[in-house]
Amino acid sequence: MTGSRILVTLTLLAALASVTACGRKAGLDTPYEAAVQARKDAEKAKQPLPPEPEKPVKDKKFILDPLI
């Protein structure tokens, strides 16, 4: 029973380590920033360019914003 407990513990530790290593450590990109970056990457790789992204509209204040 001790051997199976050790195996389960090691398996859980390995799963935990693999999950925590996913993703990148940086701020999130807005859809506009991602589209601009995709366009730059396609231009650099000489691939067909995606459509030009539209600038986002200035964010309007909402009455419940202070609660968030």
Tab-separated table of N, CA, C and O in Angstrom:
chain	number	residue	atom	x	y	z
A	1	MET	N	0.818	-1.185	0.000
A	1	MET	CA	0.000	0.000	0.000
A	1	MET	C	0.869	1.259	0.000
A	1	MET	O	0.491	2.261	-0.573
A	2	THR	N	2.013	1.203	0.598
A	2	THR	CA	2.902	2.353	0.632
A	2	THR	C	3.442	2.657	-0.767
A	2	THR	O	3.552	3.824	-1.139
A	3	GLY	N	3.733	1.621	-1.535
A	3	GLY	CA	4.242	1.814	-2.892
A	3	GLY	C	3.223	2.495	-3.788
A	3	GLY	O	3.562	3.363	-4.589
A	4	SER	N	1.962	2.117	-3.656
A	4	SER	CA	0.928	2.733	-4.488
A	4	SER	C	0.685	4.185	-4.071
A	4	SER	O	0.386	5.031	-4.907
A	5	ARG	N	0.813	4.468	-2.791
A	5	ARG	CA	0.661	5.853	-2.322
A	5	ARG	C	1.766	6.741	-2.876
A	5	ARG	O	1.534	7.888	-3.264
A	6	ILE	N	2.972	6.227	-2.880
A	6	ILE	CA	4.104	6.982	-3.430
A	6	ILE	C	3.896	7.227	-4.917
A	6	ILE	O	4.121	8.335	-5.419
A	7	LEU	N	3.420	6.207	-5.630
A	7	LEU	CA	3.178	6.340	-7.065
A	7	LEU	C	2.093	7.387	-7.339
A	7	LEU	O	2.241	8.228	-8.236
A	8	VAL	N	1.021	7.367	-6.574
A	8	VAL	CA	-0.050	8.347	-6.745
A	8	VAL	C	0.461	9.747	-6.436
A	8	VAL	O	0.175	10.708	-7.162
A	9	THR	N	1.238	9.882	-5.386
A	9	THR	CA	1.792	11.187	-5.017
A	9	THR	C	2.707	11.717	-6.111
A	9	THR	O	2.629	12.900	-6.486
A	10	LEU	N	3.562	10.880	-6.631
A	10	LEU	CA	4.471	11.315	-7.699
A	10	LEU	C	3.702	11.673	-8.965
A	10	LEU	O	4.043	12.644	-9.657
A	11	THR	N	2.662	10.924	-9.265
A	11	THR	CA	1.841	11.225	-10.438
A	11	THR	C	1.142	12.572	-10.287
A	11	THR	O	1.112	13.382	-11.220
A	12	LEU	N	0.596	12.813	-9.105
A	12	LEU	CA	-0.058	14.103	-8.865
A	12	LEU	C	0.932	15.262	-8.924
A	12	LEU	O	0.624	16.333	-9.455
A	13	LEU	N	2.124	15.071	-8.391
A	13	LEU	CA	3.140	16.122	-8.451
A	13	LEU	C	3.564	16.401	-9.891
A	13	LEU	O	3.767	17.558	-10.276
A	14	ALA	N	3.704	15.350	-10.690
A	14	ALA	CA	4.075	15.524	-12.092
A	14	ALA	C	2.972	16.255	-12.854
A	14	ALA	O	3.247	17.146	-13.675
A	15	ALA	N	1.716	15.898	-12.577
A	15	ALA	CA	0.594	16.573	-13.238
A	15	ALA	C	0.542	18.045	-12.824
A	15	ALA	O	0.309	18.929	-13.655
A	16	LEU	N	0.749	18.316	-11.558
A	16	LEU	CA	0.737	19.691	-11.068
A	16	LEU	C	1.859	20.512	-11.706
A	16	LEU	O	1.653	21.654	-12.118
A	17	ALA	N	3.034	19.924	-11.807
A	17	ALA	CA	4.165	20.632	-12.407
A	17	ALA	C	3.927	20.910	-13.887
A	17	ALA	O	4.286	21.983	-14.397
A	18	SER	N	3.303	19.981	-14.596
A	18	SER	CA	3.069	20.198	-16.026
A	18	SER	C	1.994	21.255	-16.258
A	18	SER	O	2.052	22.010	-17.216
A	19	VAL	N	1.009	21.337	-15.384
A	19	VAL	CA	-0.058	22.328	-15.543
A	19	VAL	C	0.448	23.731	-15.212
A	19	VAL	O	0.086	24.703	-15.871
A	20	THR	N	1.290	23.856	-14.218
A	20	THR	CA	1.774	25.186	-13.840
A	20	THR	C	2.755	25.754	-14.851
A	20	THR	O	2.986	26.957	-14.869
A	21	ALA	N	3.314	24.929	-15.704
A	21	ALA	CA	4.279	25.400	-16.690
A	21	ALA	C	3.611	25.882	-17.977
A	21	ALA	O	4.281	26.340	-18.879
A	22	CYS	N	2.299	25.784	-18.070
A	22	CYS	CA	1.590	26.183	-19.286
A	22	CYS	C	1.408	27.702	-19.336
A	22	CYS	O	1.294	28.353	-18.318
A	23	GLY	N	1.333	28.218	-20.536
A	23	GLY	CA	1.044	29.635	-20.716
A	23	GLY	C	2.301	30.475	-20.730
A	23	GLY	O	3.421	29.993	-20.665
A	24	ARG	N	2.094	31.757	-20.824
A	24	ARG	CA	3.225	32.674	-20.809
A	24	ARG	C	3.025	33.677	-19.688
A	24	ARG	O	1.906	34.011	-19.315
A	25	LYS	N	4.102	34.173	-19.207
A	25	LYS	CA	4.045	35.106	-18.088
A	25	LYS	C	4.152	36.514	-18.649
A	25	LYS	O	5.239	37.043	-18.856
A	26	ALA	N	3.016	37.086	-18.937
A	26	ALA	CA	2.968	38.443	-19.472
A	26	ALA	C	1.538	38.941	-19.373
A	26	ALA	O	0.620	38.185	-19.065
A	27	GLY	N	1.360	40.195	-19.654
A	27	GLY	CA	0.019	40.747	-19.663
A	27	GLY	C	-0.774	40.203	-20.837
A	27	GLY	O	-0.221	39.727	-21.829
A	28	LEU	N	-2.076	40.270	-20.735
A	28	LEU	CA	-2.931	39.793	-21.808
A	28	LEU	C	-2.978	40.809	-22.934
A	28	LEU	O	-2.925	42.019	-22.712
A	29	ASP	N	-3.072	40.320	-24.152
A	29	ASP	CA	-3.194	41.182	-25.316
A	29	ASP	C	-4.661	41.454	-25.587
A	29	ASP	O	-5.506	40.578	-25.456
A	30	THR	N	-4.956	42.677	-25.988
A	30	THR	CA	-6.309	42.976	-26.431
A	30	THR	C	-6.478	42.401	-27.834
A	30	THR	O	-5.481	42.119	-28.521
A	31	PRO	N	-7.706	42.205	-28.290
A	31	PRO	CA	-7.898	41.697	-29.656
A	31	PRO	C	-7.234	42.587	-30.703
A	31	PRO	O	-6.693	42.093	-31.694
A	32	TYR	N	-7.254	43.891	-30.483
A	32	TYR	CA	-6.616	44.806	-31.439
A	32	TYR	C	-5.101	44.582	-31.473
A	32	TYR	O	-4.509	44.490	-32.547
A	33	GLU	N	-4.476	44.493	-30.293
A	33	GLU	CA	-3.025	44.269	-30.242
A	33	GLU	C	-2.653	42.931	-30.877
A	33	GLU	O	-1.634	42.827	-31.571
A	34	ALA	N	-3.466	41.901	-30.646
A	34	ALA	CA	-3.197	40.586	-31.236
A	34	ALA	C	-3.306	40.637	-32.756
A	34	ALA	O	-2.498	40.022	-33.464
A	35	ALA	N	-4.280	41.385	-33.274
A	35	ALA	CA	-4.447	41.501	-34.722
A	35	ALA	C	-3.282	42.262	-35.345
A	35	ALA	O	-2.791	41.905	-36.418
A	36	VAL	N	-2.822	43.302	-34.671
A	36	VAL	CA	-1.674	44.065	-35.177
A	36	VAL	C	-0.428	43.183	-35.191
A	36	VAL	O	0.332	43.179	-36.166
A	37	GLN	N	-0.229	42.417	-34.129
A	37	GLN	CA	0.942	41.538	-34.062
A	37	GLN	C	0.862	40.438	-35.126
A	37	GLN	O	1.869	40.095	-35.747
A	38	ALA	N	-0.327	39.885	-35.344
A	38	ALA	CA	-0.495	38.854	-36.375
A	38	ALA	C	-0.181	39.425	-37.751
A	38	ALA	O	0.422	38.752	-38.588
A	39	ARG	N	-0.575	40.660	-37.975
A	39	ARG	CA	-0.281	41.312	-39.262
A	39	ARG	C	1.214	41.520	-39.450
A	39	ARG	O	1.763	41.279	-40.521
A	40	LYS	N	1.900	41.938	-38.386
A	40	LYS	CA	3.358	42.120	-38.457
A	40	LYS	C	4.064	40.790	-38.705
A	40	LYS	O	5.002	40.709	-39.507
A	41	ASP	N	3.610	39.736	-38.009
A	41	ASP	CA	4.230	38.419	-38.186
A	41	ASP	C	4.025	37.896	-39.602
A	41	ASP	O	4.940	37.316	-40.193
A	42	ALA	N	2.829	38.092	-40.164
A	42	ALA	CA	2.555	37.634	-41.524
A	42	ALA	C	3.389	38.429	-42.528
A	42	ALA	O	3.888	37.868	-43.506
A	43	GLU	N	3.557	39.713	-42.283
A	43	GLU	CA	4.367	40.549	-43.176
A	43	GLU	C	5.825	40.110	-43.153
A	43	GLU	O	6.482	40.031	-44.186
A	44	LYS	N	6.307	39.785	-41.952
A	44	LYS	CA	7.697	39.359	-41.802
A	44	LYS	C	7.931	37.999	-42.477
A	44	LYS	O	8.993	37.766	-43.055
A	45	ALA	N	6.922	37.118	-42.427
A	45	ALA	CA	7.056	35.787	-43.010
A	45	ALA	C	6.641	35.754	-44.477
A	45	ALA	O	6.615	34.688	-45.094
A	46	LYS	N	6.310	36.916	-45.022
A	46	LYS	CA	5.890	37.046	-46.416
A	46	LYS	C	4.699	36.137	-46.734
A	46	LYS	O	4.674	35.453	-47.753
A	47	GLN	N	3.719	36.163	-45.848
A	47	GLN	CA	2.473	35.416	-46.035
A	47	GLN	C	1.364	36.417	-46.341
A	47	GLN	O	1.550	37.625	-46.170
A	48	PRO	N	0.207	35.915	-46.795
A	48	PRO	CA	-0.904	36.847	-47.050
A	48	PRO	C	-1.281	37.596	-45.762
A	48	PRO	O	-1.349	37.001	-44.693
A	49	LEU	N	-1.495	38.883	-45.909
A	49	LEU	CA	-1.793	39.706	-44.733
A	49	LEU	C	-3.256	39.571	-44.326
A	49	LEU	O	-4.144	39.579	-45.167
A	50	PRO	N	-3.494	39.438	-43.027
A	50	PRO	CA	-4.886	39.480	-42.560
A	50	PRO	C	-5.437	40.893	-42.719
A	50	PRO	O	-4.691	41.839	-42.923
A	51	PRO	N	-6.759	41.042	-42.623
A	51	PRO	CA	-7.322	42.393	-42.791
A	51	PRO	C	-6.805	43.373	-41.735
A	51	PRO	O	-6.443	42.969	-40.636
A	52	GLU	N	-6.769	44.613	-42.133
A	52	GLU	CA	-6.307	45.682	-41.228
A	52	GLU	C	-7.264	45.780	-40.035
A	52	GLU	O	-8.468	45.914	-40.212
A	53	PRO	N	-6.736	45.715	-38.803
A	53	PRO	CA	-7.625	45.811	-37.640
A	53	PRO	C	-8.114	47.245	-37.445
A	53	PRO	O	-7.417	48.203	-37.754
A	54	GLU	N	-9.336	47.348	-36.942
A	54	GLU	CA	-9.901	48.664	-36.667
A	54	GLU	C	-9.509	49.091	-35.260
A	54	GLU	O	-9.482	48.286	-34.336
A	55	LYS	N	-9.207	50.365	-35.123
A	55	LYS	CA	-8.875	50.886	-33.799
A	55	LYS	C	-10.087	50.751	-32.889
A	55	LYS	O	-11.216	50.988	-33.311
A	56	PRO	N	-9.859	50.355	-31.632
A	56	PRO	CA	-11.000	50.226	-30.720
A	56	PRO	C	-11.580	51.591	-30.359
A	56	PRO	O	-10.877	52.598	-30.331
A	57	VAL	N	-12.857	51.583	-30.086
A	57	VAL	CA	-13.555	52.801	-29.689
A	57	VAL	C	-13.218	53.085	-28.233
A	57	VAL	O	-13.053	52.176	-27.429
A	58	LYS	N	-13.074	54.353	-27.897
A	58	LYS	CA	-12.780	54.746	-26.516
A	58	LYS	C	-13.836	54.160	-25.587
A	58	LYS	O	-15.033	54.231	-25.855
A	59	ASP	N	-13.391	53.562	-24.502
A	59	ASP	CA	-14.290	52.911	-23.560
A	59	ASP	C	-15.134	53.948	-22.826
A	59	ASP	O	-14.612	54.940	-22.322
A	60	LYS	N	-16.436	53.699	-22.775
A	60	LYS	CA	-17.343	54.613	-22.072
A	60	LYS	C	-17.482	54.164	-20.631
A	60	LYS	O	-17.455	52.980	-20.325
A	61	LYS	N	-17.645	55.109	-19.754
A	61	LYS	CA	-17.870	54.802	-18.344
A	61	LYS	C	-19.271	54.240	-18.174
A	61	LYS	O	-20.214	54.658	-18.841
A	62	PHE	N	-19.388	53.275	-17.265
A	62	PHE	CA	-20.682	52.683	-16.948
A	62	PHE	C	-20.941	52.910	-15.461
A	62	PHE	O	-20.019	52.957	-14.659
A	63	ILE	N	-22.190	53.020	-15.111
A	63	ILE	CA	-22.556	53.386	-13.744
A	63	ILE	C	-22.055	52.379	-12.711
A	63	ILE	O	-21.760	52.726	-11.570
A	64	LEU	N	-21.929	51.117	-13.075
A	64	LEU	CA	-21.515	50.082	-12.114
A	64	LEU	C	-20.008	49.838	-12.102
A	64	LEU	O	-19.530	48.990	-11.369
A	65	ASP	N	-19.238	50.565	-12.924
A	65	ASP	CA	-17.791	50.368	-12.970
A	65	ASP	C	-17.094	50.512	-11.607
A	65	ASP	O	-16.202	49.739	-11.300
A	66	PRO	N	-17.463	51.461	-10.763
A	66	PRO	CA	-16.775	51.574	-9.472
A	66	PRO	C	-16.947	50.340	-8.584
A	66	PRO	O	-16.135	50.105	-7.686
A	67	LEU	N	-17.981	49.554	-8.832
A	67	LEU	CA	-18.204	48.371	-8.000
A	67	LEU	C	-17.249	47.238	-8.343
A	67	LEU	O	-17.021	46.346	-7.539
A	68	ILE	N	-16.716	47.272	-9.535
A	68	ILE	CA	-15.858	46.156	-9.976
A	68	ILE	C	-14.474	46.288	-9.440
A	68	ILE	O	-13.761	47.031	-9.247
